[in-house]
Amino acid sequence: MKDYSKDGCAVIPIIVPEKHLKTINFFLVKHENGLSLIDAGLDDELNWHTFLNQIKEYSLRLEDITEIILTHHHIDHVGLVNKITSRHPVPVFASPLSIPRLKRDPSFMENRVRFYEKLYREMGCGKLGEKQINYLRTSIKKNQHQALQTEIKEIQSNELLHYKVISIPGHAPDHIAFWDEKRNWLFSGDLLLEHISSNAFIEPDENGKRLYSLIQQRESLMKCLSLNADIVFSGHGSIIEHPNELITKRLERIDDKAQRFLRLIKNGITTVNDLAEAYYKTTYYEQFPLVVSEVVSHLDYLEINRKVNKDLLNGVWHYSAND
Ligand SMILES: [Zn+2]
């Protein structure tokens, strides 16, 4: 494995193979005051053993870890936190916005389901939407064990250890990145992936209002571009060196895709449900929540840029081009 060490700091990547995302990546960072774990993989045997083997390989022990820091709340980034902290209690740092999500706070989770219930209804998703809502309701109960058991420390300042903490919402509302200015290294979770564009998931804010996640994602990518990082330690796929060309490509792709939705609207397809079906075909049925999220986030982007308008007809939003 490539050696990532510079100015008294060494990154030890933990790379776990994964079917859809190529790999799940998380990182041990040896620094002058200890050993951090940035993100914590998925909760399964393969992640756990890959992690333990890597620790051994570098002649380290689980007990050497001094803190865990989390980029965002998704299960493939926080999976091993309970296993690690039950054996070796270390502080876990996360964005304040991660806490209700990581703790799976019941009222937060219920409000989130109600948000999607209204969204799918108003986007004309019919039975598919209802099915997804039933699935979400059952998942709340079924996945309660995924709640992090340990106390989580809120990252309140824009500095943590030797990092600048940068807010990069879009893929997830609570997403943060850790910027090592001295070494030009960025730990940015799922903001930028080498082999696929990261999805900007539709999510409610704390008051149940829809976040403009794709607009946030664009702004976060632009923040990342302005850092001029040498290395982006990303959450899946290859570690990215000199990322700026890729970031520019991702930004362009957002506009391309939005244009394609705009063309469909100009051809007379007016609801999210019908746009999703026309654009994604069978993938719409296979990956319903993801696809709806993609369409809605791009339409929000078009609407903010005054390219489309929407009207509520019989409880369903209909989009029209603005020219
Ligand atoms: Zn994620």
Short mmCIF file of C-alpha atoms and ligand atoms in Angstrom, two decimals:
data_model
loop_
_atom_site.label_atom_id
_atom_site.label_comp_id
_atom_site.label_asym_id
_atom_site.label_seq_id
_atom_site.Cartn_x
_atom_site.Cartn_y
_atom_site.Cartn_z
CA MET A 1 0.00 0.00 0.00
CA LYS A 2 1.15 3.51 -0.78
CA ASP A 3 2.77 5.38 2.07
CA TYR A 4 0.91 8.48 3.15
CA SER A 5 3.19 10.20 5.62
CA LYS A 6 4.29 13.78 5.78
CA ASP A 7 5.60 16.18 8.42
CA GLY A 8 5.11 13.90 11.41
CA CYS A 9 1.72 12.59 10.34
CA ALA A 10 0.89 9.23 8.75
CA VAL A 11 -2.36 8.03 7.26
CA ILE A 12 -3.12 4.33 7.32
CA PRO A 13 -6.09 3.67 5.01
CA ILE A 14 -8.46 0.83 5.81
CA ILE A 15 -9.92 -0.26 2.49
CA VAL A 16 -12.73 -2.81 2.55
CA PRO A 17 -14.05 -4.24 -0.75
CA GLU A 18 -17.73 -3.48 -1.44
CA LYS A 19 -19.96 -4.55 -4.32
CA HIS A 20 -21.63 -1.28 -5.32
CA LEU A 21 -19.22 1.38 -4.07
CA LYS A 22 -16.03 -0.57 -4.92
CA THR A 23 -14.65 -0.08 -1.41
CA ILE A 24 -15.51 1.33 1.98
CA ASN A 25 -12.62 3.50 3.19
CA PHE A 26 -11.78 4.77 6.63
CA PHE A 27 -8.53 6.05 8.00
CA LEU A 28 -6.21 5.78 10.94
CA VAL A 29 -4.12 8.91 11.32
CA LYS A 30 -1.00 8.84 13.47
CA HIS A 31 -0.27 12.34 14.69
CA GLU A 32 1.94 13.89 17.35
CA ASN A 33 -0.79 13.66 20.02
CA GLY A 34 -2.20 10.25 19.27
CA LEU A 35 -3.97 8.05 16.79
CA SER A 36 -7.29 9.16 15.28
CA LEU A 37 -9.79 7.06 13.45
CA ILE A 38 -11.61 9.05 10.78
CA ASP A 39 -14.92 7.28 10.09
CA ALA A 40 -15.57 3.71 11.09
CA GLY A 41 -16.79 1.59 8.17
CA LEU A 42 -19.81 -0.67 8.09
CA ASP A 43 -20.85 -2.96 10.93
CA ASP A 44 -19.97 -6.38 9.53
CA GLU A 45 -17.31 -9.06 9.91
CA LEU A 46 -15.35 -8.05 6.81
CA ASN A 47 -14.99 -4.41 7.94
CA TRP A 48 -14.14 -5.44 11.50
CA HIS A 49 -11.46 -7.94 10.49
CA THR A 50 -9.94 -5.71 7.82
CA PHE A 51 -9.71 -2.98 10.45
CA LEU A 52 -8.14 -5.25 13.10
CA ASN A 53 -5.68 -6.73 10.58
CA GLN A 54 -4.57 -3.29 9.46
CA ILE A 55 -4.00 -2.23 13.08
CA LYS A 56 -1.86 -5.34 13.62
CA GLU A 57 -0.01 -4.89 10.34
CA TYR A 58 1.21 -1.49 11.55
CA SER A 59 2.11 -2.84 15.02
CA LEU A 60 -0.65 -0.83 16.65
CA ARG A 61 -3.32 -1.83 19.16
CA LEU A 62 -6.99 -0.89 19.39
CA GLU A 63 -6.07 0.76 22.71
CA ASP A 64 -3.75 3.19 20.89
CA ILE A 65 -6.72 4.97 19.29
CA THR A 66 -7.19 8.32 21.01
CA GLU A 67 -10.38 9.52 19.29
CA ILE A 68 -12.88 8.71 16.56
CA ILE A 69 -14.03 11.55 14.31
CA LEU A 70 -16.94 11.20 11.92
CA THR A 71 -17.57 12.91 8.57
CA HIS A 72 -21.31 12.11 8.46
CA HIS A 73 -23.90 9.78 9.94
CA HIS A 74 -24.36 7.20 7.14
CA ILE A 75 -24.15 3.59 8.31
CA ASP A 76 -21.15 2.77 6.14
CA HIS A 77 -19.14 5.46 7.96
CA VAL A 78 -20.05 4.81 11.59
CA GLY A 79 -20.61 1.03 11.64
CA LEU A 80 -17.79 -0.04 13.94
CA VAL A 81 -18.11 2.75 16.51
CA ASN A 82 -20.12 0.61 18.96
CA LYS A 83 -17.74 -2.36 18.62
CA ILE A 84 -14.68 -0.16 19.17
CA THR A 85 -15.98 2.00 22.02
CA SER A 86 -17.39 -1.01 23.93
CA ARG A 87 -13.86 -2.47 23.99
CA HIS A 88 -11.92 0.76 24.28
CA PRO A 89 -13.91 3.85 25.35
CA VAL A 90 -12.56 6.82 23.37
CA PRO A 91 -14.22 10.15 22.61
CA VAL A 92 -16.31 10.21 19.44
CA PHE A 93 -16.57 13.59 17.70
CA ALA A 94 -19.27 14.50 15.19
CA SER A 95 -21.20 17.46 13.84
CA PRO A 96 -24.03 18.62 16.13
CA LEU A 97 -26.35 17.81 13.20
CA SER A 98 -25.19 14.17 13.29
CA ILE A 99 -26.32 13.55 16.87
CA PRO A 100 -30.10 12.93 16.46
CA ARG A 101 -29.28 10.80 13.42
CA LEU A 102 -26.55 8.78 15.14
CA LYS A 103 -28.67 8.33 18.25
CA ARG A 104 -31.68 7.51 16.06
CA ASP A 105 -33.77 9.87 18.16
CA PRO A 106 -37.38 8.56 17.88
CA SER A 107 -39.09 11.91 17.30
CA PHE A 108 -36.45 12.94 14.76
CA MET A 109 -36.85 9.63 12.91
CA GLU A 110 -40.66 9.87 12.91
CA ASN A 111 -40.60 13.46 11.62
CA ARG A 112 -38.25 12.37 8.86
CA VAL A 113 -40.65 9.63 7.74
CA ARG A 114 -43.53 12.17 7.74
CA PHE A 115 -41.39 14.45 5.55
CA TYR A 116 -40.96 11.68 2.95
CA GLU A 117 -44.62 10.70 3.20
CA LYS A 118 -45.65 14.23 2.16
CA LEU A 119 -42.85 14.47 -0.44
CA TYR A 120 -43.75 11.23 -2.22
CA ARG A 121 -47.47 12.10 -2.16
CA GLU A 122 -46.87 15.56 -3.60
CA MET A 123 -44.49 14.22 -6.23
CA GLY A 124 -47.15 11.83 -7.52
CA CYS A 125 -45.33 8.65 -6.49
CA GLY A 126 -48.52 6.76 -5.54
CA LYS A 127 -48.15 3.14 -4.43
CA LEU A 128 -44.34 3.12 -4.76
CA GLY A 129 -44.18 6.01 -2.30
CA GLU A 130 -46.53 4.29 0.14
CA LYS A 131 -44.46 1.11 -0.05
CA GLN A 132 -41.28 3.05 0.74
CA ILE A 133 -42.94 4.76 3.72
CA ASN A 134 -43.99 1.40 5.15
CA TYR A 135 -40.44 0.20 4.68
CA LEU A 136 -39.04 3.29 6.46
CA ARG A 137 -41.46 2.83 9.39
CA THR A 138 -40.45 -0.82 9.85
CA SER A 139 -36.77 0.11 9.51
CA ILE A 140 -36.96 2.57 12.40
CA LYS A 141 -37.80 -0.30 14.76
CA LYS A 142 -35.59 -2.86 13.05
CA ASN A 143 -32.47 -0.64 12.98
CA GLN A 144 -32.72 0.79 16.48
CA HIS A 145 -29.69 -1.35 17.44
CA GLN A 146 -27.58 0.75 15.03
CA ALA A 147 -27.90 3.75 17.36
CA LEU A 148 -24.51 4.75 18.73
CA GLN A 149 -24.35 3.79 22.39
CA THR A 150 -21.47 5.98 23.46
CA GLU A 151 -21.65 9.68 24.27
CA ILE A 152 -20.96 11.77 21.16
CA LYS A 153 -19.06 15.03 21.49
CA GLU A 154 -20.38 17.84 19.31
CA ILE A 155 -17.78 19.56 17.17
CA GLN A 156 -18.69 23.14 17.99
CA SER A 157 -15.67 24.98 16.66
CA ASN A 158 -14.14 25.06 13.21
CA GLU A 159 -11.02 23.43 14.54
CA LEU A 160 -10.43 19.92 15.79
CA LEU A 161 -6.99 18.49 16.53
CA HIS A 162 -4.80 19.80 13.68
CA TYR A 163 -7.74 20.07 11.27
CA LYS A 164 -9.94 22.85 10.07
CA VAL A 165 -13.50 21.56 10.18
CA ILE A 166 -15.36 22.47 7.00
CA SER A 167 -19.09 22.13 6.60
CA ILE A 168 -19.84 20.34 3.30
CA PRO A 169 -23.59 19.52 3.26
CA GLY A 170 -25.25 18.05 0.19
CA HIS A 171 -24.65 14.30 0.24
CA ALA A 172 -25.83 14.44 3.86
CA PRO A 173 -27.03 17.48 5.85
CA ASP A 174 -24.50 16.85 8.63
CA HIS A 175 -21.52 16.25 6.35
CA ILE A 176 -18.22 17.80 7.45
CA ALA A 177 -14.68 17.51 6.13
CA PHE A 178 -11.35 17.64 7.94
CA TRP A 179 -8.78 19.83 6.25
CA ASP A 180 -5.13 19.35 7.14
CA GLU A 181 -3.80 22.66 5.88
CA LYS A 182 -0.18 21.89 6.67
CA ARG A 183 -0.13 18.79 4.49
CA ASN A 184 -2.82 19.74 1.94
CA TRP A 185 -4.85 16.68 2.84
CA LEU A 186 -8.62 16.60 2.88
CA PHE A 187 -10.71 13.92 4.59
CA SER A 188 -14.06 14.51 2.95
CA GLY A 189 -16.15 11.34 3.36
CA ASP A 190 -18.53 11.08 0.41
CA LEU A 191 -18.27 14.59 -1.05
CA LEU A 192 -16.05 13.48 -3.90
CA LEU A 193 -15.63 9.93 -5.16
CA GLU A 194 -13.27 8.95 -7.91
CA HIS A 195 -15.43 6.49 -9.85
CA ILE A 196 -19.01 7.80 -9.43
CA SER A 197 -20.69 11.09 -8.62
CA SER A 198 -21.83 11.23 -5.05
CA ASN A 199 -25.61 11.62 -4.65
CA ALA A 200 -27.10 14.70 -3.04
CA PHE A 201 -29.83 13.10 -0.96
CA ILE A 202 -33.07 14.94 -0.31
CA GLU A 203 -33.43 15.37 3.45
CA PRO A 204 -35.43 17.61 5.77
CA ASP A 205 -33.78 20.20 7.99
CA GLU A 206 -34.46 20.29 11.76
CA ASN A 207 -37.85 21.93 11.12
CA GLY A 208 -38.94 19.42 8.50
CA LYS A 209 -38.30 21.77 5.57
CA ARG A 210 -36.69 20.32 2.42
CA LEU A 211 -33.00 21.15 2.08
CA TYR A 212 -31.73 22.20 -1.33
CA SER A 213 -29.24 19.39 -1.21
CA LEU A 214 -27.89 19.64 -4.76
CA ILE A 215 -27.28 23.37 -4.38
CA GLN A 216 -25.49 22.61 -1.12
CA GLN A 217 -23.50 19.87 -2.85
CA ARG A 218 -22.37 22.31 -5.56
CA GLU A 219 -21.29 24.84 -2.95
CA SER A 220 -19.45 22.15 -1.01
CA LEU A 221 -17.63 20.99 -4.16
CA MET A 222 -16.64 24.59 -4.86
CA LYS A 223 -15.30 24.96 -1.32
CA CYS A 224 -13.29 21.79 -1.89
CA LEU A 225 -12.00 23.14 -5.22
CA SER A 226 -10.78 26.33 -3.58
CA LEU A 227 -8.66 24.39 -1.09
CA ASN A 228 -6.39 23.12 -3.85
CA ALA A 229 -5.83 19.88 -1.96
CA ASP A 230 -3.05 17.49 -2.88
CA ILE A 231 -4.86 14.42 -1.64
CA VAL A 232 -8.52 13.73 -0.98
CA PHE A 233 -9.01 10.75 1.30
CA SER A 234 -12.45 9.73 0.12
CA GLY A 235 -15.01 7.41 1.66
CA HIS A 236 -15.23 4.98 -1.25
CA GLY A 237 -13.09 3.97 -4.23
CA SER A 238 -9.58 5.24 -4.89
CA ILE A 239 -7.82 7.86 -2.84
CA ILE A 240 -7.75 10.94 -5.06
CA GLU A 241 -4.57 12.88 -5.83
CA HIS A 242 -4.87 16.40 -7.27
CA PRO A 243 -8.68 16.37 -7.25
CA ASN A 244 -9.45 19.69 -8.95
CA GLU A 245 -9.99 18.30 -12.44
CA LEU A 246 -12.40 15.72 -11.08
CA ILE A 247 -14.26 18.33 -9.01
CA THR A 248 -14.72 20.48 -12.12
CA LYS A 249 -16.04 17.45 -13.98
CA ARG A 250 -18.53 16.72 -11.19
CA LEU A 251 -19.73 20.34 -11.21
CA GLU A 252 -20.27 20.22 -14.97
CA ARG A 253 -22.14 16.95 -14.70
CA ILE A 254 -24.66 18.52 -12.31
CA ASP A 255 -25.54 21.11 -14.95
CA ASP A 256 -25.67 18.53 -17.74
CA LYS A 257 -28.07 16.37 -15.82
CA ALA A 258 -30.27 19.32 -14.84
CA GLN A 259 -30.45 20.25 -18.55
CA ARG A 260 -31.60 16.74 -19.41
CA PHE A 261 -34.45 16.99 -16.90
CA LEU A 262 -35.31 20.41 -18.29
CA ARG A 263 -35.59 18.94 -21.80
CA LEU A 264 -37.98 16.25 -20.56
CA ILE A 265 -40.12 18.95 -18.93
CA LYS A 266 -40.13 20.91 -22.18
CA ASN A 267 -41.34 17.69 -23.86
CA GLY A 268 -44.38 17.77 -21.61
CA ILE A 269 -43.44 15.44 -18.72
CA THR A 270 -44.51 17.37 -15.64
CA THR A 271 -44.34 15.34 -12.41
CA VAL A 272 -41.35 13.95 -10.51
CA ASN A 273 -42.88 10.47 -10.75
CA ASP A 274 -43.18 10.65 -14.55
CA LEU A 275 -39.77 12.30 -14.97
CA ALA A 276 -38.15 9.60 -12.84
CA GLU A 277 -39.81 6.85 -14.86
CA ALA A 278 -38.89 8.46 -18.19
CA TYR A 279 -35.28 9.12 -17.22
CA TYR A 280 -34.39 6.07 -15.15
CA LYS A 281 -36.72 3.39 -16.62
CA THR A 282 -36.45 0.18 -14.55
CA THR A 283 -33.94 1.71 -12.13
CA TYR A 284 -36.82 3.84 -10.87
CA TYR A 285 -38.47 0.71 -9.47
CA GLU A 286 -35.24 -0.84 -8.23
CA GLN A 287 -33.85 2.24 -6.49
CA PHE A 288 -36.95 4.31 -5.81
CA PRO A 289 -35.77 6.60 -2.94
CA LEU A 290 -32.43 7.33 -4.62
CA VAL A 291 -34.01 8.14 -7.96
CA VAL A 292 -36.71 10.40 -6.48
CA SER A 293 -34.00 12.19 -4.56
CA GLU A 294 -32.01 12.76 -7.75
CA VAL A 295 -34.97 14.15 -9.67
CA VAL A 296 -36.24 16.37 -6.84
CA SER A 297 -32.79 17.78 -6.08
CA HIS A 298 -32.20 18.65 -9.75
CA LEU A 299 -35.66 20.23 -10.09
CA ASP A 300 -34.99 22.31 -6.96
CA TYR A 301 -31.74 23.42 -8.58
CA LEU A 302 -33.58 24.37 -11.80
CA GLU A 303 -36.28 26.15 -9.81
CA ILE A 304 -33.80 28.22 -7.78
CA ASN A 305 -32.17 29.20 -11.07
CA ARG A 306 -35.61 30.22 -12.43
CA LYS A 307 -35.53 27.63 -15.20
CA VAL A 308 -38.75 25.94 -14.03
CA ASN A 309 -41.94 26.77 -12.14
CA LYS A 310 -44.20 24.43 -10.25
CA ASP A 311 -47.95 24.36 -9.56
CA LEU A 312 -49.88 22.18 -7.13
CA LEU A 313 -52.72 20.47 -9.00
CA ASN A 314 -54.91 18.04 -7.05
CA GLY A 315 -52.18 17.73 -4.42
CA VAL A 316 -49.38 16.91 -6.90
CA TRP A 317 -46.63 19.28 -8.07
CA HIS A 318 -46.45 19.83 -11.82
CA TYR A 319 -43.34 21.42 -13.29
CA SER A 320 -43.18 23.64 -16.36
CA ALA A 321 -40.27 25.28 -18.16
CA ASN A 322 -39.91 28.98 -17.54
CA ASP A 323 -39.66 30.30 -21.09
ZN ZN B 1 -22.60 8.68 2.75
#
